[in-house]
Tab-separated table of C-alpha atoms and ligand atoms in Angstrom:
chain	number	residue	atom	x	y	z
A	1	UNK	CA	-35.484	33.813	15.349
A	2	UNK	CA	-38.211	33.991	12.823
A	3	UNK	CA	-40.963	31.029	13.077
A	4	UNK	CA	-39.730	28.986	9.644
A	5	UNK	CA	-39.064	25.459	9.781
A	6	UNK	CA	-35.494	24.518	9.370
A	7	UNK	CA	-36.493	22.200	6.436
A	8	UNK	CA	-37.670	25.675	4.229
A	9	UNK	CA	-34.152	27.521	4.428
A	10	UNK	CA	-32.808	23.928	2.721
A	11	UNK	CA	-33.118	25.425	-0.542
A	12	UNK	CA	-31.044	28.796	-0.053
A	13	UNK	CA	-28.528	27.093	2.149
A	14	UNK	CA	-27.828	24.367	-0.761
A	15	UNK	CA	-27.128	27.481	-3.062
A	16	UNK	CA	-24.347	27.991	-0.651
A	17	UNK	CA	-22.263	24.743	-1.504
A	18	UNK	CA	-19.897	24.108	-3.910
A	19	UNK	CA	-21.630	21.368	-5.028
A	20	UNK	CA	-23.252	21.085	-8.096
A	21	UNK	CA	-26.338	19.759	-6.852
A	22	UNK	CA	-29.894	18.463	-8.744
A	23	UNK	CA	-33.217	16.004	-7.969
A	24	UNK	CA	-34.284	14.342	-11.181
A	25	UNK	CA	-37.989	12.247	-11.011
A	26	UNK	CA	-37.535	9.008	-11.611
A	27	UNK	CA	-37.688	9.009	-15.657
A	28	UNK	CA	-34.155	11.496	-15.087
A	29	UNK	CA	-36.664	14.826	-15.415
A	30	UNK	CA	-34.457	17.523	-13.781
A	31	UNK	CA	-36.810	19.170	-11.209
A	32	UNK	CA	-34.614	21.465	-9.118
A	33	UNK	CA	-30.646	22.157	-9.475
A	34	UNK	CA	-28.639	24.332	-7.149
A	35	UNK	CA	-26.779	27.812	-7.705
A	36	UNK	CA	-23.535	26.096	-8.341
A	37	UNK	CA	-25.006	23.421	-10.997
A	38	UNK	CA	-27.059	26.481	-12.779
A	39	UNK	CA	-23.664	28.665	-12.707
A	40	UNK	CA	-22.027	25.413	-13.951
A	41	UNK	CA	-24.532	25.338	-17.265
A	42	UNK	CA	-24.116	28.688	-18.016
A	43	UNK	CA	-20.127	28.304	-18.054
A	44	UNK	CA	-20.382	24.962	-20.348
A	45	UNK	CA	-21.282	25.727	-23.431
A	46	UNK	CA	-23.722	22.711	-24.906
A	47	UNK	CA	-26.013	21.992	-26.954
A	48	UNK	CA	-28.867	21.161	-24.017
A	49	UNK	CA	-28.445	23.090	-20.793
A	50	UNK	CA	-28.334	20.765	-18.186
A	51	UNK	CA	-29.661	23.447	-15.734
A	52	UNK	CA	-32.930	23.676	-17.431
A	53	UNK	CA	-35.975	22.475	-15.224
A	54	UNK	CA	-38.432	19.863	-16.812
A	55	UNK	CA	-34.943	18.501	-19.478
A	56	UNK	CA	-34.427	15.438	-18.948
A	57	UNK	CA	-30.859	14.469	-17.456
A	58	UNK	CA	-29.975	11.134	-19.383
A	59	UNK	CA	-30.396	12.933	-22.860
A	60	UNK	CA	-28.222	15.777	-21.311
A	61	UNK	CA	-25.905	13.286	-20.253
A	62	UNK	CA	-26.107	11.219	-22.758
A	63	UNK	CA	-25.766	13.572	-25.707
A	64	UNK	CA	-22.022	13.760	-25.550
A	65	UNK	CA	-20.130	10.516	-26.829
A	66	UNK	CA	-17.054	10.749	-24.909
A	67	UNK	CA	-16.357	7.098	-22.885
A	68	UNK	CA	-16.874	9.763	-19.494
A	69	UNK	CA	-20.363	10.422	-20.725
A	70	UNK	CA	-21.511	6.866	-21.837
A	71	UNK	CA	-20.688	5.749	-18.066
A	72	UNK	CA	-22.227	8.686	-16.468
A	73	UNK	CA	-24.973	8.123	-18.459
A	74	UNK	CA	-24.838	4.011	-18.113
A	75	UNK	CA	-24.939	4.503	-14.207
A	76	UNK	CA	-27.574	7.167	-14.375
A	77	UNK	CA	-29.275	4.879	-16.262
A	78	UNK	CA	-29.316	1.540	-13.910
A	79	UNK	CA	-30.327	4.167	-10.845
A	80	UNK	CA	-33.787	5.430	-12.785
A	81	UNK	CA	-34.202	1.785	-13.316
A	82	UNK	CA	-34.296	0.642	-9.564
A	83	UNK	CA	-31.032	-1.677	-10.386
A	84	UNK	CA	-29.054	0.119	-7.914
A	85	UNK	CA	-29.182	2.541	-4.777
A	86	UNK	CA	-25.449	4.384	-5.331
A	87	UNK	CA	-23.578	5.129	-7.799
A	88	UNK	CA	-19.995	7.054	-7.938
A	89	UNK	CA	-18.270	7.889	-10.700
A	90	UNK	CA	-14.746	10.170	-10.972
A	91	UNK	CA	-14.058	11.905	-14.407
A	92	UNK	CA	-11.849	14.246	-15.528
A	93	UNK	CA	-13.615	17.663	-17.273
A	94	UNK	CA	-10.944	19.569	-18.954
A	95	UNK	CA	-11.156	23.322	-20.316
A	96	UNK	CA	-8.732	24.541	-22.698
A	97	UNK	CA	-7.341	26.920	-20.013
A	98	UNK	CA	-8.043	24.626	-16.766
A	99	UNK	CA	-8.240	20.710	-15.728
A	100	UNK	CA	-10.417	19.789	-13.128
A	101	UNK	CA	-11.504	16.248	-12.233
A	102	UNK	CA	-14.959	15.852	-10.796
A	103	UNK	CA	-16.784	12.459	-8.758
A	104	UNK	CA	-20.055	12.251	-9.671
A	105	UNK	CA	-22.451	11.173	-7.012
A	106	UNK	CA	-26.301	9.745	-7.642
A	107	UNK	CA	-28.363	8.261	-5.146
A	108	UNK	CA	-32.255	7.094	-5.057
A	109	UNK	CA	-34.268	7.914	-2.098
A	110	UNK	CA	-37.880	7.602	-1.869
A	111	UNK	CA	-40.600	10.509	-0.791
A	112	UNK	CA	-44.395	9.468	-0.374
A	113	UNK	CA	-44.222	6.611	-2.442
A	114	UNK	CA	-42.453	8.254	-5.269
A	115	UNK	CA	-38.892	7.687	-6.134
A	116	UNK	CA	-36.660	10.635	-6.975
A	117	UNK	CA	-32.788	10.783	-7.335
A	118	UNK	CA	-30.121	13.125	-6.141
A	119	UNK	CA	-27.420	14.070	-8.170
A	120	UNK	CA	-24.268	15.712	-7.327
A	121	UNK	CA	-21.046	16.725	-8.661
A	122	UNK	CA	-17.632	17.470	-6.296
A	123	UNK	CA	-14.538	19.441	-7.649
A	124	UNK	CA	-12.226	16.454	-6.418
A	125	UNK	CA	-9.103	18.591	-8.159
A	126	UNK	CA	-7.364	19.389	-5.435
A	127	UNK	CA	-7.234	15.869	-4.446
A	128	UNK	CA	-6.222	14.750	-7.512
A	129	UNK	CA	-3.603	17.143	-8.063
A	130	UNK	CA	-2.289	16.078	-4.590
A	131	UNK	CA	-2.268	12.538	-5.454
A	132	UNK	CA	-0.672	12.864	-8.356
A	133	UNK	CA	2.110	15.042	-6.501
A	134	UNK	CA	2.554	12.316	-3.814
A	135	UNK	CA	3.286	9.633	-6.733
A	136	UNK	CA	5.448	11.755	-8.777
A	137	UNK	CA	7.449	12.220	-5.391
A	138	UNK	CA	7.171	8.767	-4.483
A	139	UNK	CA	8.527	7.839	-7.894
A	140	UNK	CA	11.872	10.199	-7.389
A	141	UNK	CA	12.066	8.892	-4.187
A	142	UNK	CA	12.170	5.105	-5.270
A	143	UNK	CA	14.057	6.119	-8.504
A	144	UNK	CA	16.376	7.704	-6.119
A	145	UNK	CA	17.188	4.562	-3.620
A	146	UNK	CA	17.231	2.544	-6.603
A	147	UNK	CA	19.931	4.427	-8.314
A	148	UNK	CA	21.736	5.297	-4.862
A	149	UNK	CA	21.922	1.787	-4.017
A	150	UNK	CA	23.017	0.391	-7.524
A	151	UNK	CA	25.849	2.984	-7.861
A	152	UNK	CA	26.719	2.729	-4.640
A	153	UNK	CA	27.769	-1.265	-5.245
A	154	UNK	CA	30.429	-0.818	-7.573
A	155	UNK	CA	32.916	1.112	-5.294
A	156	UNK	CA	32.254	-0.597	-2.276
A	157	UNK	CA	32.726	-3.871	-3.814
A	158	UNK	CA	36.206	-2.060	-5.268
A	159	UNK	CA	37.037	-1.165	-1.365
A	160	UNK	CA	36.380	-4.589	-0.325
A	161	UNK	CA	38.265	-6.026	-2.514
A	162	UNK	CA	41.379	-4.074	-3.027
A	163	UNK	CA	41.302	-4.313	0.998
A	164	UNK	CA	41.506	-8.194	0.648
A	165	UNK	CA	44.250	-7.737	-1.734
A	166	UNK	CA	46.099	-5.870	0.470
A	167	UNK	CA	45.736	-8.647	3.209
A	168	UNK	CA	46.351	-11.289	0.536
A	169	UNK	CA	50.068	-9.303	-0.860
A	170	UNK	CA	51.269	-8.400	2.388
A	171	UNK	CA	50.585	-10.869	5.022
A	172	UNK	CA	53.979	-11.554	5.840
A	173	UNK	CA	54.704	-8.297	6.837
A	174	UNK	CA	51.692	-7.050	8.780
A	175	UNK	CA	51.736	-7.141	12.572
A	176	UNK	CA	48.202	-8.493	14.266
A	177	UNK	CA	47.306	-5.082	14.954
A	178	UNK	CA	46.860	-4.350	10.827
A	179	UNK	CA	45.483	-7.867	10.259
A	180	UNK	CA	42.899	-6.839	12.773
A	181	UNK	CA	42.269	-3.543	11.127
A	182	UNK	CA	41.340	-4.762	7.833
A	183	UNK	CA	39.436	-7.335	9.438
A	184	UNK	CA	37.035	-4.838	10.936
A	185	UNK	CA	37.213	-3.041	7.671
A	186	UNK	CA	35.996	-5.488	5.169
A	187	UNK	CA	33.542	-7.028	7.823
A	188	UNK	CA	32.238	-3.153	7.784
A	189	UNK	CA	31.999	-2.579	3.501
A	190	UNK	CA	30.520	-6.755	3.617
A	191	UNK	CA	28.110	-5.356	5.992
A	192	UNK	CA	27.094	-1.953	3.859
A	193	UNK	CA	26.753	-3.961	0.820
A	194	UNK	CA	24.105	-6.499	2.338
A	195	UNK	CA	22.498	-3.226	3.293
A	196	UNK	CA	22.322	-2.022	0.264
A	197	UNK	CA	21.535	-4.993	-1.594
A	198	UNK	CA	18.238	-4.782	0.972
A	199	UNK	CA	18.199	-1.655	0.118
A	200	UNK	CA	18.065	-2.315	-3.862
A	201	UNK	CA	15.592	-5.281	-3.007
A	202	UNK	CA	13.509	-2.611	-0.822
A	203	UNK	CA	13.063	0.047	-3.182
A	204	UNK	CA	11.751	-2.841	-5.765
A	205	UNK	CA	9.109	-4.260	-4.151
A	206	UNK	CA	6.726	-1.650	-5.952
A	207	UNK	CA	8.796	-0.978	-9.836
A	208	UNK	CA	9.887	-4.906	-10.064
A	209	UNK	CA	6.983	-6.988	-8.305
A	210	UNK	CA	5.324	-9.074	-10.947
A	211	UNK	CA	1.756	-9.058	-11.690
A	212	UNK	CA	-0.466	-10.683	-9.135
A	213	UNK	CA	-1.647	-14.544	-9.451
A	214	UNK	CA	-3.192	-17.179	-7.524
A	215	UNK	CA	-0.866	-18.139	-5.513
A	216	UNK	CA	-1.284	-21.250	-2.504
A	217	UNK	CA	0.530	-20.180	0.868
A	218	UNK	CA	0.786	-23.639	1.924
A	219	UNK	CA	3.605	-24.441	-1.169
A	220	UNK	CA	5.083	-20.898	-0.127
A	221	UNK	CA	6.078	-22.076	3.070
A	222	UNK	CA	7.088	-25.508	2.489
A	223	UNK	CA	9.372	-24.254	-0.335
A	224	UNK	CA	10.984	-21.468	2.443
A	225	UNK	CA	10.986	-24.857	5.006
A	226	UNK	CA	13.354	-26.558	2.305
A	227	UNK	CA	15.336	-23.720	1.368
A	228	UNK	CA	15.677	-23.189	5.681
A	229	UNK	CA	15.729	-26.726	6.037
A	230	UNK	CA	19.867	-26.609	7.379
A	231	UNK	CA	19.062	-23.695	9.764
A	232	UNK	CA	16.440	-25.713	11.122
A	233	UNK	CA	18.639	-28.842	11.336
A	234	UNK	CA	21.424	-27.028	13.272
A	235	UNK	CA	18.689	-24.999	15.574
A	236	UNK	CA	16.553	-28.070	16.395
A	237	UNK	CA	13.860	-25.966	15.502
A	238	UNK	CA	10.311	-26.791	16.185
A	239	UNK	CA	8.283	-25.460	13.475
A	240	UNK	CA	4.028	-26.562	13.216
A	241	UNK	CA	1.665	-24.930	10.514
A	242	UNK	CA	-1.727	-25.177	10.082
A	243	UNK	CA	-3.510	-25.739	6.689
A	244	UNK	CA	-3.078	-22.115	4.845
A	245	UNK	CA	-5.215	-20.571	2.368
A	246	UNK	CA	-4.613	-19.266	-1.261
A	247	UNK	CA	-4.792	-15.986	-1.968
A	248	UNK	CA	-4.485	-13.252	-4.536
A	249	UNK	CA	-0.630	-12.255	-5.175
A	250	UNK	CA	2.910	-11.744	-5.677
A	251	UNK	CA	4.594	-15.444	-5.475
A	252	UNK	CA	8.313	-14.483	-4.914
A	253	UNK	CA	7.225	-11.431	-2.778
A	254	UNK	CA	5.213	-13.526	-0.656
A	255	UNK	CA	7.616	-16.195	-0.138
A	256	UNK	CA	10.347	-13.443	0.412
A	257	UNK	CA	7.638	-12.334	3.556
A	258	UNK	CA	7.632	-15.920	5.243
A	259	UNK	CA	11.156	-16.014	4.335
A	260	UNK	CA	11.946	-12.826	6.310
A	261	UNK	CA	9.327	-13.905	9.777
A	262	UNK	CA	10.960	-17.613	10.004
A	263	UNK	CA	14.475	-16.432	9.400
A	264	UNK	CA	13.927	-13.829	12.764
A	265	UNK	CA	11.880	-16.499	14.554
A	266	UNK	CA	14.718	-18.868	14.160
A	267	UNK	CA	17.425	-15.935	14.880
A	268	UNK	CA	15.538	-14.421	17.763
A	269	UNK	CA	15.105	-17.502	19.618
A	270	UNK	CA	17.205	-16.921	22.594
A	271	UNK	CA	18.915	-19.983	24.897
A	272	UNK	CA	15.644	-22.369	24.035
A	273	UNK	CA	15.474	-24.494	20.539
A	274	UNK	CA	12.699	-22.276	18.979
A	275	UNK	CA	9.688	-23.263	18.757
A	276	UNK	CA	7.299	-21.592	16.250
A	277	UNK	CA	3.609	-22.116	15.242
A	278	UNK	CA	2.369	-20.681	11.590
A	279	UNK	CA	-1.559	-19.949	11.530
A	280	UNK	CA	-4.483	-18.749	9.676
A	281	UNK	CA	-7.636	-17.047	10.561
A	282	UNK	CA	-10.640	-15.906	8.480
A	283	UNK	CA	-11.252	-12.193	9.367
A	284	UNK	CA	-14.755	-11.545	7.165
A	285	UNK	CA	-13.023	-11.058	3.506
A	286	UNK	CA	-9.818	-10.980	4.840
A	287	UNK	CA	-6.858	-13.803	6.131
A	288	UNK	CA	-5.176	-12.993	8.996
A	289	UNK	CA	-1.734	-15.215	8.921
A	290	UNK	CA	0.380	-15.534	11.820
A	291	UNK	CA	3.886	-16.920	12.887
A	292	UNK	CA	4.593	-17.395	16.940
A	293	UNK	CA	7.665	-18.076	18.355
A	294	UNK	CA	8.761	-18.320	21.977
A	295	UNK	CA	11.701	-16.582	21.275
A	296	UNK	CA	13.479	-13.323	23.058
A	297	UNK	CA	10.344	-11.310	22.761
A	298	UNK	CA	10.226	-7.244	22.098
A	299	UNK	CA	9.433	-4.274	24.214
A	300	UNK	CA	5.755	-3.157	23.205
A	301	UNK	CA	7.107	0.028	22.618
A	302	UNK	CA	9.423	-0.989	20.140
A	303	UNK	CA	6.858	-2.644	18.160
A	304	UNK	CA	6.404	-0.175	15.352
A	305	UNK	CA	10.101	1.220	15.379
A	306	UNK	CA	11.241	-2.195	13.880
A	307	UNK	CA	8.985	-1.940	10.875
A	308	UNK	CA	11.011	1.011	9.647
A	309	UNK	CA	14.217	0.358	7.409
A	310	UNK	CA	17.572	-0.432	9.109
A	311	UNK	CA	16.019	-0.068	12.591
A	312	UNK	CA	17.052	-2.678	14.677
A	313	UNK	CA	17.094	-3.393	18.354
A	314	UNK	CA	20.112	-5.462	18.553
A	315	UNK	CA	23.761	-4.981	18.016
A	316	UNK	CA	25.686	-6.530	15.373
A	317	UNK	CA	27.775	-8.306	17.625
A	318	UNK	CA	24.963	-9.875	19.395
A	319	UNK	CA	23.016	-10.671	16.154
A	320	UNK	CA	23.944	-10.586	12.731
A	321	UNK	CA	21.320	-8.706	10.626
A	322	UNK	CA	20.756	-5.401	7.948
A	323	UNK	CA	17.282	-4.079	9.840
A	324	UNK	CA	15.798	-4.306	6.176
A	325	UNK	CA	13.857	-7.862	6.851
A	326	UNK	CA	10.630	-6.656	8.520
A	327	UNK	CA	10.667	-2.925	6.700
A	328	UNK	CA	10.201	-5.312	3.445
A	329	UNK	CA	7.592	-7.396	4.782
A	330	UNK	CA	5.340	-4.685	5.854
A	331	UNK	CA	6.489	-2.927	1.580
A	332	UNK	CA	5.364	-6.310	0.606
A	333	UNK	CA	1.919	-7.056	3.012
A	334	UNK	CA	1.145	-3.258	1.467
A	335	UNK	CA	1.264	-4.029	-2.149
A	336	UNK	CA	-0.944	-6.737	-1.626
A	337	UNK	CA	-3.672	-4.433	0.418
A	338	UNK	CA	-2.927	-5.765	3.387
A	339	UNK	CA	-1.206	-4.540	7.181
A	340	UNK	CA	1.382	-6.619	9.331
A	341	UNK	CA	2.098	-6.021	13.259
A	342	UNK	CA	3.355	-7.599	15.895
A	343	UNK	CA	2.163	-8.272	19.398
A	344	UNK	CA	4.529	-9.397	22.351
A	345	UNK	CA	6.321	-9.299	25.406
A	346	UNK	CA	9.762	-9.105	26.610
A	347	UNK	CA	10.900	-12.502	26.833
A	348	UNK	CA	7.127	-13.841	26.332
A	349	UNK	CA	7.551	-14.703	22.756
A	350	UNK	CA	6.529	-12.716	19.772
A	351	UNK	CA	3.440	-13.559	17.265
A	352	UNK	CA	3.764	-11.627	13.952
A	353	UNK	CA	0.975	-11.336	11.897
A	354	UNK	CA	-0.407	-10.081	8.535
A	355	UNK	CA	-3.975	-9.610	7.010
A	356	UNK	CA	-4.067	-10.068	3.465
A	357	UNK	CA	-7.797	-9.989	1.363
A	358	UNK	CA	-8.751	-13.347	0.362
A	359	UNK	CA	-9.947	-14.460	-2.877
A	360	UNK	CA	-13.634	-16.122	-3.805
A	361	UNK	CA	-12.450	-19.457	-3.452
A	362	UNK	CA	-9.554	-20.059	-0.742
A	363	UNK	CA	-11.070	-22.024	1.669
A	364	UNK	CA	-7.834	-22.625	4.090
B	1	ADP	P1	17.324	-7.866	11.130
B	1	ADP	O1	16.794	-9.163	11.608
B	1	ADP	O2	18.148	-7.977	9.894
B	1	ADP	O3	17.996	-7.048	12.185
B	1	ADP	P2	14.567	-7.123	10.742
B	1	ADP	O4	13.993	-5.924	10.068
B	1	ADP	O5	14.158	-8.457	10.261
B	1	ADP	O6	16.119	-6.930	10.662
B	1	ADP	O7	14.229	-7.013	12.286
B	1	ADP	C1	14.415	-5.785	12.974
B	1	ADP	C2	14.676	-6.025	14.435
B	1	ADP	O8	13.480	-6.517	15.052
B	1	ADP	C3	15.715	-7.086	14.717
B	1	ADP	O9	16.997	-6.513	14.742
B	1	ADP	C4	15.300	-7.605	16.083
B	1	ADP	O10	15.840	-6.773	17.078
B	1	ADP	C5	13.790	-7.442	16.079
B	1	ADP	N1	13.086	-8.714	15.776
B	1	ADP	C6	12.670	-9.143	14.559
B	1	ADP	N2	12.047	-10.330	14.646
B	1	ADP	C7	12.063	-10.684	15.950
B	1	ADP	C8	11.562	-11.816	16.706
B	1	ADP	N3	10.915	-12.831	16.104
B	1	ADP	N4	11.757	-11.800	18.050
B	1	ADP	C9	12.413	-10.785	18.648
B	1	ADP	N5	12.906	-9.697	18.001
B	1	ADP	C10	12.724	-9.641	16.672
């Protein structure tokens, strides 16, 4: 070990990143740049060098008119100024032979008085590239399920049918034992159609959702309490709500979400008449909503499984059902930037909520 402070090898280790990396003065006065940001000036060919000491950065910036440069250069700008500490910045910076997308990173920071800013520029391709994979293949995916689940209609709706033709034509000379049969078998192609009609409805929720609007949470649910109102009658449901807010979304996806928690609070009830509370907490910018019911419960450690598509933890005899309900509630809660979970016990009840980000002006 030699006797240097740590703080003089800064220099040469910063030459090691691959970061393009610079301190302007506070008028945007370049005053030292890194390996990677000099080696990054000598491979762009412009007009001003930006990895010339004592040039000033803004008119580097600046001197291109592209909308990428007017923002750098606007941001730049505001940070020399004192009008802001941070700020970020993601652009794309094409070659004819290569695309690469860069974020753009200055900060102020202050040094005996005098204020100086760091600038820095990340290679962020790799990311990008990897985003844009994940889309594409989230796009075949949904593209996929969509056209699976369309095409898939028309010849189960033939089997049903022709199978209810066949029961129709031959009645009379069917014994019990073939009555029974097709029973089973249209109940089975009913069922696989309202599967993949949630299916259909499912792999929507992203391609089909309308654009997002004010929308009150308090008409939401008293429109799902009338269009409930008969399964409510016949349960002798209890149902109380507290005053809930209005946030930023999706109408007829968020209706589709109380829709989907009362239906299974009603369904899951057990013996009891159910009785279910709807809430709303403030969570700093966020609402969390919740619906309690004091119904069958589930095991804790079945509390993520029935979030995923056609998981269920009941049989169809016991309960009728697709397993698509909650899976679209958590699509939907995730459009609008939000989470959904549940919390319970075996036959303790079960309170599901979701946090959604409030807007400016939704007191509840
Ligand atoms: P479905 O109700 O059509 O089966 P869901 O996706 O809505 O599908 O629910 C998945 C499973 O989660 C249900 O089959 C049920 O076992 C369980 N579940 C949902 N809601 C409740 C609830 N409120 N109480 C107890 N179990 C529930």
């Amino acid at each position: 070990m030699n006797g240097r402070e740590p703080e003089a090898l800064i220099p040469a280790a910063v030459d090691t990143l691959p970061i393009n990396f610079a301190i302007l003065d506070d008028e945007g006065t370049i005053l030292y740049t890194n390996r990677a940001w000099q080696e990054f000036g000598e491979a762009n060919d412009i007009e001003i060098r930006p990895d010339t000491i004592g040039t000033n950065y803004l008119a580097i910036t600046g001197q291109a008119e592209t909308e990428t440069a007017q923002t750098a250069a606007a941001g730049l700008s505001e940070i020399l100024a004192g009008e802001r500490e941070l700020f970020e910045f993601e652009y794309p910076c094409h070659s004819p032979d290569r695309k690469r997308w860069f974020l753009m990173r200055a900060a102020s920071f202050t040094d005996d008085d005098q204020r100086y800013v760091a600038v820095a520029h990340f290679d962020i391709t790799d990311r990008y590239e990897y985003q844009r994979r994940l889309e594409e293949s989230n796009e075949r995916l949904q593209q996929f399920a969509y056209v699976a689940s369309h095409d898939l209609q028309e010849p189960l709706r033939m089997v049903t049918s022709y199978l209810q033709l066949l029961e129709r034509r031959y009645r009379d000379e069917l014994d019990e034992d073939a009555e029974a049969f097709i029973e089973f078998a249209v109940d089975g192609a009913e069922r696989m159609e309202a599967m993949i009609e949630g299916l259909l409805t499912y792999s929507r929720v992203e391609t089909q959702g309308t654009s997002f609007g004010s929308v009150d949470l308090d008409a939401v649910l008293d429109d799902v309490l009338t269009d409930l109102a008969v399964r409510i009658d016949e349960t002798g449901a209890d149902i109380t709500a507290e005053s809930l807010p209005t946030v930023d979304g999706d109408a007829s996806q968020l209706r589709q979400l109380f829709q989907n928690l009362l239906e299974n609070a009603l369904q899951y009830s057990g013996e009891q008449e159910p009785r279910i509370s709807i809430s709303a907490t403030r969570d700093g910018d966020e609402w969390i909503i919740s619906v309690s019911d004091g119904g069958i419960g589930i095991d804790r450690d079945d509390g993520d499984r029935i979030f995923e598509i056609f998981q269920r933890l009941h049989t169809h005899e016991e309960h009728d059902g697709t397993g698509i309900g909650l899976a679209l509630c958590r699509r939907v809660v995730e459009r609008h930037g939000g989470d959904i979970w549940v919390e319970s016990e075996q036959n303790g009840g079960s309170t599901f909520s979701f946090r959604l980000p409030s807007t400016t002006d939704d007191e509840a």
